[in-house]
Every structure is written in C-alpha cells, then in structure tokens.
Coordinates of C-alpha atoms in Angstrom, one line a residue:
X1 CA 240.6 179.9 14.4
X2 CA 236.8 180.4 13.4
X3 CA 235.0 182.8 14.2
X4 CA 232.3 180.4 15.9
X5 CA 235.1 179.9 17.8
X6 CA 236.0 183.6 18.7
X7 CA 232.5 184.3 20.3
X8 CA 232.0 180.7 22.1
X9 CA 231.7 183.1 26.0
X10 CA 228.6 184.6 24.9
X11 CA 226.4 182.3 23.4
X12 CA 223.3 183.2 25.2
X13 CA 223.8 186.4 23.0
X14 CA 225.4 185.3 20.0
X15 CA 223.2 186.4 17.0
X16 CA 225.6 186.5 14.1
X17 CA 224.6 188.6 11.1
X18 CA 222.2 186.9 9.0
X19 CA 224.6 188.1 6.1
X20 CA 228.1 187.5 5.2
X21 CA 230.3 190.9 5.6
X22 CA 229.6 192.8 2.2
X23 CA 232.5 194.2 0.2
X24 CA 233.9 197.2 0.8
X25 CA 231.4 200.5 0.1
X26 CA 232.7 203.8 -1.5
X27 CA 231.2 204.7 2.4
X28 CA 234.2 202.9 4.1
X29 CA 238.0 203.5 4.6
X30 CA 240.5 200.9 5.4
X31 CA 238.6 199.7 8.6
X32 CA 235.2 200.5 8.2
X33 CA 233.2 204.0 7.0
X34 CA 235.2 207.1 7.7
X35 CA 234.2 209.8 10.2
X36 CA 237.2 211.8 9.4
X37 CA 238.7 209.8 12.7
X38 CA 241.6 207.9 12.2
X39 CA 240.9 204.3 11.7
X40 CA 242.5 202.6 14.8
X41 CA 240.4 205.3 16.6
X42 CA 237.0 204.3 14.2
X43 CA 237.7 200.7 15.5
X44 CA 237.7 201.7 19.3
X45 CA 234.7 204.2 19.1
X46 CA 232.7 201.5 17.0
X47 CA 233.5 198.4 19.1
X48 CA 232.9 200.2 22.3
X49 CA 229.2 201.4 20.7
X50 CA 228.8 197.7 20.0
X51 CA 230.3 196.5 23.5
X52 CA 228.4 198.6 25.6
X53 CA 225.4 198.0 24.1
X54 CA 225.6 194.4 24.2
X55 CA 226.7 194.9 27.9
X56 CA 223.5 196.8 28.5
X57 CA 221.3 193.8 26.8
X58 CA 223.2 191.4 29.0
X59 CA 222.6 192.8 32.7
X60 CA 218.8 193.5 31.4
X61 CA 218.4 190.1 31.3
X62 CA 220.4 188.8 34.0
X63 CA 220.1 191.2 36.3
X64 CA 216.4 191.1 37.0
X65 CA 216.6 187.4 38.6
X66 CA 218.1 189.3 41.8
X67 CA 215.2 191.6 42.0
X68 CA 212.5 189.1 41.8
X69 CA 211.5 189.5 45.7
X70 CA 212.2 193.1 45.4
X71 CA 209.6 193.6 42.9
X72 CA 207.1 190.8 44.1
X73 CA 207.2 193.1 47.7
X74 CA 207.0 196.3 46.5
X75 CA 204.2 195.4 43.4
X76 CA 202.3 192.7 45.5
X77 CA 202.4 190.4 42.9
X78 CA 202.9 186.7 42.9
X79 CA 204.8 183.8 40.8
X80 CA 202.8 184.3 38.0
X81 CA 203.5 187.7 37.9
X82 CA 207.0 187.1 38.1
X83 CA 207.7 184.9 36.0
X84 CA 205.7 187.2 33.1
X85 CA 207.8 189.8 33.6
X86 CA 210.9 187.7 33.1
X87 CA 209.2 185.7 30.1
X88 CA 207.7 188.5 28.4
X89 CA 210.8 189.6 27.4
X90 CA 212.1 186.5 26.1
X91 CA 209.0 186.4 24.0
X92 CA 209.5 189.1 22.2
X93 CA 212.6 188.8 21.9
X94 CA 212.1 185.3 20.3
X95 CA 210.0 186.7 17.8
X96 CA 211.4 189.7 16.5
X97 CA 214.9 189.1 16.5
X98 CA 215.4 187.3 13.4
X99 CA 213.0 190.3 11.8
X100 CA 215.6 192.8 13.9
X101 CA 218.2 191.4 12.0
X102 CA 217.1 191.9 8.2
X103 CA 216.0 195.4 9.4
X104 CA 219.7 196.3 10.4
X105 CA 220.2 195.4 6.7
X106 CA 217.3 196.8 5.3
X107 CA 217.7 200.4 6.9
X108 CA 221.1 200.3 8.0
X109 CA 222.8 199.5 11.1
X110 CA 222.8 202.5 12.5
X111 CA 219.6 203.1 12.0
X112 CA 218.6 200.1 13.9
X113 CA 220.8 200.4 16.3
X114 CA 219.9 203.8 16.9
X115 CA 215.8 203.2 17.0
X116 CA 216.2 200.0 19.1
X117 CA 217.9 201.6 22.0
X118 CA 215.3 204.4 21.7
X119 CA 212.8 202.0 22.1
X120 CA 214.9 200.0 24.6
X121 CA 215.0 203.2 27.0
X122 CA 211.4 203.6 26.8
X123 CA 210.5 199.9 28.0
X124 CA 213.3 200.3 30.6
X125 CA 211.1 203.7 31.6
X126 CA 208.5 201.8 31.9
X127 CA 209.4 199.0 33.9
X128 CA 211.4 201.7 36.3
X129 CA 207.8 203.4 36.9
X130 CA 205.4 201.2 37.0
X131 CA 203.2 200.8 39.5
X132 CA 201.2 197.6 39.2
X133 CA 201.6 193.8 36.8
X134 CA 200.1 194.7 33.6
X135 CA 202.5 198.0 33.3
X136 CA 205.7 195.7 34.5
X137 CA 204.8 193.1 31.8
X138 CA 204.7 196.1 29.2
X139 CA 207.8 197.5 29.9
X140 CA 209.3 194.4 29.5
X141 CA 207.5 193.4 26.2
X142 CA 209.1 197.0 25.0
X143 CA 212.5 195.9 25.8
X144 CA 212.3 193.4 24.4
X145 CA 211.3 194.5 20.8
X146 CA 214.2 197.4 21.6
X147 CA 216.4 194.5 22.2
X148 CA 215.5 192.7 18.8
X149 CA 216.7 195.2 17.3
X150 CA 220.0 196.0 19.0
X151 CA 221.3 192.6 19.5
X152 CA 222.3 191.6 15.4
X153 CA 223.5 194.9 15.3
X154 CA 226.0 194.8 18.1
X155 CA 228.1 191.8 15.5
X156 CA 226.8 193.4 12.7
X157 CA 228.4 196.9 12.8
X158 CA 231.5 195.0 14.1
X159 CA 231.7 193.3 10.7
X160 CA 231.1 196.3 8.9
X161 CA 233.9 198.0 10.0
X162 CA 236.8 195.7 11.6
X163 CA 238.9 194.6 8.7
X164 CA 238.0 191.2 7.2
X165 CA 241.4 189.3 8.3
X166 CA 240.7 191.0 11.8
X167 CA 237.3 189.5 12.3
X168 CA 238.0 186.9 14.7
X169 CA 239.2 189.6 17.1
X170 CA 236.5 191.9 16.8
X171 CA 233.9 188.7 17.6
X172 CA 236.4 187.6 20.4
X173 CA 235.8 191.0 22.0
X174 CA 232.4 191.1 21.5
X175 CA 231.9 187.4 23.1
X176 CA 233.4 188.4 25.6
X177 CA 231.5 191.3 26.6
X178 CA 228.6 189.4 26.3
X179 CA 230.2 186.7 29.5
X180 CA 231.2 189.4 31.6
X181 CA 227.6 190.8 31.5
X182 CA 226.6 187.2 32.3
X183 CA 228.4 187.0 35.1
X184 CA 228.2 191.0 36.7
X185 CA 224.1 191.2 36.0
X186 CA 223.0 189.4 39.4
X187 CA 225.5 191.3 41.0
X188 CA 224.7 194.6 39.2
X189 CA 220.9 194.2 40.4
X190 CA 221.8 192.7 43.7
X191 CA 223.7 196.3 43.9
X192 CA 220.6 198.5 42.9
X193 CA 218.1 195.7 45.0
X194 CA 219.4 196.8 47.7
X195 CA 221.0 199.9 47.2
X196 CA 218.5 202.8 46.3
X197 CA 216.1 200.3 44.5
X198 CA 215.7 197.7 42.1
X199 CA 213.7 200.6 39.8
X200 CA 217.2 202.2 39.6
X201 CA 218.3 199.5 37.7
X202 CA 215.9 200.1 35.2
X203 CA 216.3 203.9 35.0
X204 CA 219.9 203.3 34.8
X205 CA 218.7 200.9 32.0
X206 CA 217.2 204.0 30.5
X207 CA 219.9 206.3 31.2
X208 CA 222.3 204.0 29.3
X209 CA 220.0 203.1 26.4
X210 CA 220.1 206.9 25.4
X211 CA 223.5 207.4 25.8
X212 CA 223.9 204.1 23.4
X213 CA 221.5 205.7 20.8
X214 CA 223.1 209.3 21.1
X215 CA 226.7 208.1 21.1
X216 CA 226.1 205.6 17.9
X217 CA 224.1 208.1 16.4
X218 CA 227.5 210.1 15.8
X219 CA 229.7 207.5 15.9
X220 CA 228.6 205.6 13.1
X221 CA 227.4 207.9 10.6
X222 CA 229.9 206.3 8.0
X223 CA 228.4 203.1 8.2
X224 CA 226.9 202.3 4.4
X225 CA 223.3 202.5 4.1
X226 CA 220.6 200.3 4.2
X227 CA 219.6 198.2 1.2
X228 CA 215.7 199.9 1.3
X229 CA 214.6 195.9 0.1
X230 CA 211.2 195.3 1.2
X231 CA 209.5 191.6 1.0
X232 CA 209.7 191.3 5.2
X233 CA 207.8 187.8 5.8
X234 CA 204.9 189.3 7.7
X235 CA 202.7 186.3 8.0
X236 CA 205.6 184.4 9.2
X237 CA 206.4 186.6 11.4
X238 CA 202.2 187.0 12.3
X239 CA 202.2 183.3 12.9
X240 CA 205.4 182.9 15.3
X241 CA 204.4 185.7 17.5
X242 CA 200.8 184.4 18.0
X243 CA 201.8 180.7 18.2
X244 CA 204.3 181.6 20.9
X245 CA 202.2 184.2 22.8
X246 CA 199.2 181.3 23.2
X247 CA 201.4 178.9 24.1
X248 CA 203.4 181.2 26.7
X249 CA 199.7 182.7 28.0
X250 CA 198.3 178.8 28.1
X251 CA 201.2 178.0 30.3
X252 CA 201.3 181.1 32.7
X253 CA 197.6 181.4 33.3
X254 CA 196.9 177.5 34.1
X255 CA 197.1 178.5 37.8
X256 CA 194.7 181.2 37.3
X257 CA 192.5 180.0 34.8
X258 CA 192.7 176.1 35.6
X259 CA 194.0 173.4 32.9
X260 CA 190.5 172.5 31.5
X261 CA 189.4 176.0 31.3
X262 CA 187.9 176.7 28.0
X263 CA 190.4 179.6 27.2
X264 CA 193.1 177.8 28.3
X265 CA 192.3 175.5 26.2
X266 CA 191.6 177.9 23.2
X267 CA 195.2 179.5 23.7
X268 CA 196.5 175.8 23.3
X269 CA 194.3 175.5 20.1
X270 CA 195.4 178.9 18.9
X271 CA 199.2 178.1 19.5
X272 CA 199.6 174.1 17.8
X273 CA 197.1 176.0 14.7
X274 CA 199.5 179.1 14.4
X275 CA 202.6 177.0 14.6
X276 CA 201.6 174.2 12.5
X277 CA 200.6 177.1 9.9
X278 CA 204.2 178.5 10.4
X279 CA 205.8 175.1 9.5
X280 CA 203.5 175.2 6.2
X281 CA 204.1 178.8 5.1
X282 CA 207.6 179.0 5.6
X283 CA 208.8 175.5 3.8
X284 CA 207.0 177.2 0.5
X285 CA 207.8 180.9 0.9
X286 CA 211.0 181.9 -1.4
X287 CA 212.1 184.0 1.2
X288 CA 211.0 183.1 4.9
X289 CA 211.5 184.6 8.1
X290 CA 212.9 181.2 9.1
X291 CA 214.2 178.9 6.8
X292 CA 213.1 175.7 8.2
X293 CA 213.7 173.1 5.6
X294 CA 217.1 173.2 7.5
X295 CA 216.1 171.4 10.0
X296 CA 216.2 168.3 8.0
X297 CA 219.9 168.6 8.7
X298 CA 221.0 166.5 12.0
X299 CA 223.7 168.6 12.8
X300 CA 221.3 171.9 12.9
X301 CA 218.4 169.7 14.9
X302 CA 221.0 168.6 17.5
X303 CA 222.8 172.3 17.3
X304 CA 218.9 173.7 18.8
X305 CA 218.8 170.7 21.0
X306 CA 222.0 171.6 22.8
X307 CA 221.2 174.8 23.0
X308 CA 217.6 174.3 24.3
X309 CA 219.7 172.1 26.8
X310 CA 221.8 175.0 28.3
X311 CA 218.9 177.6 28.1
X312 CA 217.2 175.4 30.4
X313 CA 220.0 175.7 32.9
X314 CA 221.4 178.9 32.0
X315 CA 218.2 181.0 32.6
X316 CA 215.9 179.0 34.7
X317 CA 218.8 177.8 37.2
X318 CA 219.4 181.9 37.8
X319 CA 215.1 182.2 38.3
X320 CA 214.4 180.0 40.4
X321 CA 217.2 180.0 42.9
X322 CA 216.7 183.5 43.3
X323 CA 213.0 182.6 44.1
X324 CA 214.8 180.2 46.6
X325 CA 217.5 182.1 48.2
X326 CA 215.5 185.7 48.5
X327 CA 212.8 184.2 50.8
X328 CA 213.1 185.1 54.2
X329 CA 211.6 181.9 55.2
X330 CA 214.6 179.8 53.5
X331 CA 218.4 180.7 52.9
X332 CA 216.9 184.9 53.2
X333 CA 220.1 186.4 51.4
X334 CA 220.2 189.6 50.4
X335 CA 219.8 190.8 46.7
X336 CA 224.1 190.8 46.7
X337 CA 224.3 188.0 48.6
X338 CA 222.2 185.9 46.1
X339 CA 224.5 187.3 43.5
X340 CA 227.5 186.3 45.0
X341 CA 226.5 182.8 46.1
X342 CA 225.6 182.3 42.4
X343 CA 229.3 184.0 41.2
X344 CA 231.1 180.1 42.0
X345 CA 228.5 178.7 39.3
X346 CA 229.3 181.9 36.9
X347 CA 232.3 182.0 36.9
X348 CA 232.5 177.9 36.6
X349 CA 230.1 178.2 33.6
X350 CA 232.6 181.1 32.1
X351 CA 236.0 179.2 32.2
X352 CA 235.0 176.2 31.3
X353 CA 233.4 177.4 28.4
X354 CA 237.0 178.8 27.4
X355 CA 238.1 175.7 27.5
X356 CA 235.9 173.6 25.5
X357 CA 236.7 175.4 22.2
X358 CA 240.1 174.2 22.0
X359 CA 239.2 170.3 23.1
X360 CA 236.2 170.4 20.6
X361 CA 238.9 171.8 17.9
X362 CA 241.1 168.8 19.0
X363 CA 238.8 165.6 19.4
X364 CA 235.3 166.6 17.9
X365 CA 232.5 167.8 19.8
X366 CA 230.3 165.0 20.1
X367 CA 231.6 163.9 23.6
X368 CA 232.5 166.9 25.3
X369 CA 228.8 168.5 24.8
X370 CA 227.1 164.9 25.5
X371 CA 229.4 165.2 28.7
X372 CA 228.1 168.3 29.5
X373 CA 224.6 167.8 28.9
X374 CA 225.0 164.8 31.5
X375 CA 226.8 167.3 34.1
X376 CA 224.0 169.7 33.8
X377 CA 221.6 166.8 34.4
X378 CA 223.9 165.4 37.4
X379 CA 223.9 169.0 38.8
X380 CA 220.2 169.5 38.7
X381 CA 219.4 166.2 40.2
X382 CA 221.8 167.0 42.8
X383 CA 220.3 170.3 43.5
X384 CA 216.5 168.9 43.0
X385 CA 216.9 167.1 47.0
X386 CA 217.0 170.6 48.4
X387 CA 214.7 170.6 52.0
X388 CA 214.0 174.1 53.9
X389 CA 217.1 173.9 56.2
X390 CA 219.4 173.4 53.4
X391 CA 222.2 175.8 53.9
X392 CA 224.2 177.1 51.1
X393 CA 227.2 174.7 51.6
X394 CA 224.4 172.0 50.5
X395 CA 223.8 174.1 47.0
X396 CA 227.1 175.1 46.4
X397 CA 228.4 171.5 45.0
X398 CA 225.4 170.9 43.0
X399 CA 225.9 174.7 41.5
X400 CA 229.6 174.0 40.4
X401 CA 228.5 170.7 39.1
X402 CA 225.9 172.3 36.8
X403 CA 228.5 175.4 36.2
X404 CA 230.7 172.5 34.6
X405 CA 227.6 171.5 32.2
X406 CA 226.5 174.8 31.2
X407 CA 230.2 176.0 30.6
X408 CA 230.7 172.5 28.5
X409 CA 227.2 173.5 26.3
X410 CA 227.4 177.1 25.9
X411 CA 228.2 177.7 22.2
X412 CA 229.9 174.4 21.3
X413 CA 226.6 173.1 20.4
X414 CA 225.3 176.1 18.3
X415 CA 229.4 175.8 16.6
X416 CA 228.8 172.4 15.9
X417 CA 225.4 172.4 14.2
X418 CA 226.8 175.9 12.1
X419 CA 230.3 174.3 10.9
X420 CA 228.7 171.0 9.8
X421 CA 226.6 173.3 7.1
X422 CA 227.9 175.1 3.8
X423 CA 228.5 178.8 5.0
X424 CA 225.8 180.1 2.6
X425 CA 223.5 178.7 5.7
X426 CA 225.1 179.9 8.3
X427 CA 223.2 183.0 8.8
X428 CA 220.1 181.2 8.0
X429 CA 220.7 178.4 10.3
X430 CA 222.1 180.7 13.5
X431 CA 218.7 182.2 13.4
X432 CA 216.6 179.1 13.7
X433 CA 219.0 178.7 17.0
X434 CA 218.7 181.9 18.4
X435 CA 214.6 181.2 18.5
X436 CA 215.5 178.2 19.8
X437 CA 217.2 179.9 22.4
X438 CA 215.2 182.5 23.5
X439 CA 212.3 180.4 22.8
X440 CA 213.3 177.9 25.4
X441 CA 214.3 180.5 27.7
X442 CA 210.4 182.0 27.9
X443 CA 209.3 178.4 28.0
X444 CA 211.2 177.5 31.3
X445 CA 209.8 180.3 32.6
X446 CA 206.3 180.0 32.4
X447 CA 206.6 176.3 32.4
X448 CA 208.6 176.4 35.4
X449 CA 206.6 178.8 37.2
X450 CA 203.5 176.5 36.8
X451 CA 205.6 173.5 38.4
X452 CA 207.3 175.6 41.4
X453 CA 203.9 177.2 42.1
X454 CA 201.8 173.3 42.0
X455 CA 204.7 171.8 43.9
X456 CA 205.4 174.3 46.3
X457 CA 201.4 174.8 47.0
X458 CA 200.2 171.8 47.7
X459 CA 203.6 171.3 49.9
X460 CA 202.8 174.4 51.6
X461 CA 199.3 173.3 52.2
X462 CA 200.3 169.4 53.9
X463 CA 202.2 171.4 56.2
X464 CA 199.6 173.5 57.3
X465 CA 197.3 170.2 57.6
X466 CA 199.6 168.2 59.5
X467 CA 199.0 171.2 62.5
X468 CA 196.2 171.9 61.8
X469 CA 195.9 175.5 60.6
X470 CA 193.8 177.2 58.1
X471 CA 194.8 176.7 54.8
X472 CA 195.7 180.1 52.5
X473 CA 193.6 180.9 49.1
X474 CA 195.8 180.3 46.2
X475 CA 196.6 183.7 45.6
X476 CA 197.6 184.0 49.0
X477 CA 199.9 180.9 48.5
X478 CA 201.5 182.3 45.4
X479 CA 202.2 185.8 46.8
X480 CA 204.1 183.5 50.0
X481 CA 206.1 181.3 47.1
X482 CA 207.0 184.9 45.5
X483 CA 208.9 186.4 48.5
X484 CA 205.9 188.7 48.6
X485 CA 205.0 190.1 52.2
X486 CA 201.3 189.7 53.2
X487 CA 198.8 192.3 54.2
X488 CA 198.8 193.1 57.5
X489 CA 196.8 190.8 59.1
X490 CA 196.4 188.7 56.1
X491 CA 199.9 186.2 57.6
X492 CA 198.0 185.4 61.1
X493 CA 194.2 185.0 59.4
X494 CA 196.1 182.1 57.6
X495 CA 198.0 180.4 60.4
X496 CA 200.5 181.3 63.4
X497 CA 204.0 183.1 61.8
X498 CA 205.9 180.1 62.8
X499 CA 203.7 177.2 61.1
X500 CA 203.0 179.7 58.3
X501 CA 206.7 180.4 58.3
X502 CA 207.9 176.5 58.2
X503 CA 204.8 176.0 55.6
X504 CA 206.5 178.4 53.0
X505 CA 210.0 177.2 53.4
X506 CA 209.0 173.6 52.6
X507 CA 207.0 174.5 49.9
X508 CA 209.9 177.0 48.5
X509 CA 212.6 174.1 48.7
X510 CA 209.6 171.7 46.8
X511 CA 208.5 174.0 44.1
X512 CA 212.4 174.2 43.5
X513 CA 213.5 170.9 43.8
X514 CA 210.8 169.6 41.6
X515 CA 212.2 172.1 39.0
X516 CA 215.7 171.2 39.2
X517 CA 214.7 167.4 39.0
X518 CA 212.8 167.8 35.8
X519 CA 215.3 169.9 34.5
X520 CA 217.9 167.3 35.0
X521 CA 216.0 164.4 33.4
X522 CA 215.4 166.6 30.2
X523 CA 219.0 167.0 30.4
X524 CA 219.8 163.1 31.0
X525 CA 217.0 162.5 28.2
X526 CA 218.8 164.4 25.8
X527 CA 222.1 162.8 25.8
X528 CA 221.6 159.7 23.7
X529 CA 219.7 162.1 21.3
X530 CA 222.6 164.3 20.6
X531 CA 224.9 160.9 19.9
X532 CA 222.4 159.8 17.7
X533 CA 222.5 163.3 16.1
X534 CA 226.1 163.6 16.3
X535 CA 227.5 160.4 15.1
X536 CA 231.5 160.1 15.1
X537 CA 232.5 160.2 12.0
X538 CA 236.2 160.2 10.4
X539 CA 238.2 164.0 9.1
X540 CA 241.2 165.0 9.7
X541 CA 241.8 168.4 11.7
X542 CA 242.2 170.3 8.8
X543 CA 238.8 168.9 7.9
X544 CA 237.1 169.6 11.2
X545 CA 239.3 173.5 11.1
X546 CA 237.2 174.1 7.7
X547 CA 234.2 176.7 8.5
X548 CA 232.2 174.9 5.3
X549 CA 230.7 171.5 5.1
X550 CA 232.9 169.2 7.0
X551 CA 231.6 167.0 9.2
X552 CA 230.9 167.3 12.9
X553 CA 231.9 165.1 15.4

C-alpha cells in the first residue's frame, strides 16, 4: 500500500515532506534519534508531538466557521470582516508553507516545529484578545505563518523517526488525525461559542500551542540537525505573497471600495504583474520556491484541479452555511447545533473518503473522482434553491449529497497527479498542490463573500421595496447578512423588526444559494476537464501499485 494511500483522510492537511526520508544519522537509533527512551516509547512520544499538533492546526481552521456570528456580534463587524479573518489565514498559509517546509530542513525539525508553535500561540493570543477588525485579521495572519511552519513538520518528524518499512503506518496515523480534527472543529467551537466564549477557543489555541512547543522541545532533541543550506528563493517567495495578497485585498474590498475604484483596480494590476513575474522567475531559477515547469504534466494540472474542486466545497460549504444557519432571522441554531447539523455531511465526507482508496487501487481513478466532482456539483445545485423558511430537513439531503463528492475528491486527486510522476517530484509536485489548496481555500472566501454579500443585498433591499420601508446603508446591510446585532435604534430607523426581519432571511438564503449554485457549476464545469486530463489508459495493477511513473487512470 502507498503511502499516498495511507494519508488519503486528511488531505486538506496533507503536506508531505518536500524530501525523501534521509538515511540513518549517527543522531538516530533503530526508530529515530535516541533520547535515552526506549524506541517503542520514542515512536509514541514523537507521533503524539506530531498528532497533537496537527490536531491543533486542524480545529484552528475548522473551528472558526461556528464562531462567525459570535465574533461578527461581539466585534460589530460585517461579511467583509468575516470572511478576512477566515482568508487571512489561508493566505499566509498559502504562501509560506512551501518556505516552512525547506526551513524544517534547513534548521531542523525541531527547531521549526518548536518556533512555529511559538509563533502560532502568539497569533492565537491575539485573535483571543482582540478587540476590533484590524487586530482579528492580525492574529489570524500570525497563525497562519505559525502554521506554515508546523504543518511539513508534523509528517516530517514522523519520517525521521518511524522506521522506513513502518512508514505507511506512521502516515496512516497522522491522516487520520488530520480527519478527526476535520470533523470535531465545528463542534469544538460550537462548544467554546457558546460555552464561556468563542475567545476561549483561541486562548485554548494558545494554551495548546505552548504546550506543543514545550513538549517537542524535549521530546525531540535527538532529531538530526538542520542542513544550515541557505539559497531560500526570496523573490519567489516576494512575488507569490504580493500577487496573492492584491488579488485576495481586490476581491474583499470591491464592496467597500467599488469594482472600478482606482485601487481596486491597482491591486488587480499589482496581483496579474506579480504573478506573471512569478511564472517567469521561477521556470529559470535552478532552485525555485515552486517548481512550475511541472505543470506541463497533465496528471499534476488535473491533480490541482481536483483539489481546487474539493477546497471549494470543503471550506466554503462549512463558511457559508454557518453564515446561514447562525442567523436568527433563518434556521437560528446555536454554535453546537450548527456543528451537529453539519456532523451528517462530515462524517459522509470522512467514510467515503476511506473508501475511495481501495476502488481507485482497483479500477483507476479517473471515474471515481470525475464522479465525485459531479456529486459535489449535484449537491451544491441542490442546496443553491434554499428560500428563508427552508428548514433543516430541506439542507440535510443536499449536505449528504455533497458529503459523497467531497469524500470521493479528498486526496484521490492529489494521489493521482503524485503517482503518475517519477518520485524524485513528488515532493516538488505535492507543493504546487498544497498552494493550490490553500490558495483556493482564501479565494472562496473572499470571492464568496463578495457574491453572498451582492446577492443577499440587493435581495434584502427588494424586500424592503416591495413594503415600502426605508432601505439600510450598505454597511448596515452587511452587518444584517453577518449575524451582527444592530445598534440600538439603528433595526427600527431602517424598517419595522418584522419586515426588517423577513428582509434579512431572504437575503441570507440568496447570498447563499447564489454561492452554492456557482459552486456547483465550477464543479459540473470541471468534470470533462479532469477526463480530458485523465485519459484511461492500459497497466496492469502491479503497474498502477508502483509509487514511480506509471500511468494514472
């Protein structure tokens, strides 16, 4: 069994180790560096380092979408707002973590492990204390560069120390720590949200994040140094954080600033000029920060187009539901409640992503991902005809329906792009996806955000007309589409509670619909795409069992 295989439950995480697993230092012992423990006791010390560390990283990122209304209350911020403090994070992740990466082997694992949970707990800080937007959106940009750093390590210091014939466990483990925090984070911040208060889940964040760095900062002292190489691609890495940040600040300030407003337009201008550069630089560079020459490889192009695919689903299915359910003026669950109405779709996703590994091992995986990209797309279309009295027995078929996509798409495409290259690549190629991923995931976002907020305004505001009452400013409207309460007076200056209430539901179930139905034709799009990519081709089992060049299909 490969190890693509082994980790196929947490591919929203999976960040393999840009390197293969180095011989055996004079640092290490039969299972990894010696400590002067035993080494079946090493192994359970280091893996549960790794695992709760990854665990951490997962609920972080999860866990927030049950706080949105929470936050949006208790801040008095908006969509906008919102959905910053979700893509911020993303961002930076998306930049850094291929950089995060090649530190770990540059200074040492547990170096970087150690420094990124230090500066992981500080973000969480933070985002626990602040007090207003531009703080909220700082503390998240902190975990995220904390993050960047911890995520490769969390495999890495696996490989260094599990026994080479043993690997496949070690990642089985690890992937599946990384789907149980997928599944527990709503719930975990559902718990906090309305428990003592969704800050707690950040200071817990914090709490945890130190014990991490303490804990590994024992714990793995026989891990073998860093290599000290220098030779870090800093204008690539210049050129992909600006590109990204001017497209993400273009996208989330269009309600703000207006589409033809000269700096929206200069952040557009700034972004296709820094990415274009990007695509120059790094097809000459001897050593790039991503090596993207592979994309001439099909496989690899429809490997990031799968996983853009589920990212769509996988992160902005969780957002904007939450934006949906937490309203008072529509379904008006609870921060639990939300996470246990989306525990069906979870827990679908989950076990049918178990599943799929052994049917792509058997018949290829050209049709079962192309199924499940249609799924996703049936799921979303099914769930875009949402109206304000939709109860949850209405969602809940839709949600299962997509649970079947997302669990059909959650690593089998990232397995099939990585096992139709030589394994020399494989590091290289896994970190084109993971931008991919967490690109995407900051993308839906901010790009969502703009089409909930323009749906579900203008909806919002033909209600209003259609009785007559006074129409809300825009910020107004956005703080109503965030779950946000008003000012006190600020609700009846706009229009009577019940027309203002019925006003908000219709434009919450718009502004989602209208995501869910561009979602799902991206989705139904993308289908003949990945055939075209993926064309069947002939091998025999043993081929298609190979980790090296054999075909895909």
């Amino acid at each position: 069994m490969s190890e693509i295989k082994r980790v196929r439950g947490g591919a929203l995480f999976h960040v393999p180790h840009p390197q293969p697993p180095p011989p055996p230092s004079p640092h290490q012992g039969r299972a990894g560096g010696d400590t002067g423990g035993s080494p079946r006791g090493r192994l359970i010390t280091v893996t549960a380092v790794s695992g709760s560390a990854l665990f951490l990283l997962g609920v972080n990122t999860t866990g927030i979408n049950t706080a949105l209304r929470a936050i949006a209350a208790d801040l008095g911020v908006g969509t906008t707002a919102l959905g910053w403090a979700v893509g911020a994070y993303m961002l930076a992740v998306a930049a850094l973590v291929v950089p995060g990466g090649r530190l770990g082997d540059t200074l040492g694992q547990r170096t970087t492990l150690v420094g990124g949970a230090l500066v992981f707990a500080a973000g969480s800080a933070v985002v626990a204390a602040s007090n207003t937007e531009a703080v909220l959106i700082t503390g998240r940009v902190l975990q995220g560069v904390g993050a960047a750093a911890v995520m490769p390590s969390t495999m890495a210091v696996l490989r260094l120390t599990w026994p080479r014939e043993r690997q496949g466990v070690a990642l089985g483990l690890w992937g599946a720590v990384a789907g149980l925090a997928f599944a527990l984070g709503p719930l975990i911040g559902g718990a906090f949200t309305d428990g003592p208060s969704w800050r707690w889940l950040w200071w817990t964040g914090a709490g945890w994040a130190l014990a991490v760095a303490c804990v590994a900062a024992f714990a793995l002292r026989g891990l073998p140094p860093g290599s000290g190489e220098r030779g870090l691609d800093g204008v690539g890495l210049l050129l992909l954080s600006v590109g990204l940040t001017a497209l993400l600040v273009a996208l989330q300030q269009i309600p703000s600033w207006g589409a033809e407003s000269p700096r929206t337009l200069l952040c557009f201008l700034m972004a296709v000029a820094a990415l274009t550069l990007l695509v120059q630089v790094e097809t000459r560079r001897p050593a790039p920060l991503l090596h993207l020459a592979l994309l001439r490889r099909a496989p690899l192009v429809a490997a990031c187009l799968g996983t853009a695919v589920n990212t769509l689903f996988l992160i902005g299915f969780l957002y904007f539901f939450n934006l949906y359910a937490l309203s008072p003026d529509t379904l008006g669950y609870s921060a639990v409640t939300a996470s246990l109405a989306l525990l069906p779709y979870g827990a679908c996703a989950f076990a049918v992503s178990m599943a799929t590994g052994p049917l792509c091992d058997r018949i290829g995986y050209r049709w079962p991902v192309a199924v499940g990209i249609a799924l996703s797309g049936a799921g979303a279309l099914w769930l875009s005809v949402v109206g304000p009295a939709t109860g949850y027995g209405g969602i809940l078929p839709g949600s299962l329906v997509l649970g079947v996509g997302v669990g059909s798409t959650l690593s089998a495409p990232s397995a099939a792009g990585l096992r139709a290259l030589d394994s020399a690549h494989s590091g290289e190629a896994s970190g084109i996806i993971n931008v991919v991923r967490y690109v995407t995931a900051a993308l839906v976002i901010s790009a969502g955000t703009l089409l909930f907020l323009g749906r579900g305004s203008a909806h919002l505001e033909t209600v209003l007309r259609r009785v007559g009452a006074p129409l809300p400013s825009g910020a107004t409207a956005d703080r109503l589409l965030s779950g946000a309460t008003l000012p006190t007076g600020r609700a009846a200056a706009a229009a009577t509670q019940e027309d203002l209430r019925r006003a908000t539901a219709a434009g919450l179930a718009e502004g989602f619909g209208s995501v869910m139905f561009w979602l799902g034709v991206l989705a139904v799009a993308s289908v003949p795409l990945w055939l075209l990519l993926i064309p069947p081709t002939p091998g025999t089992a043993a081929d298609r069992t190979r980790g090296g060049a054999a075909p895909s299909r």
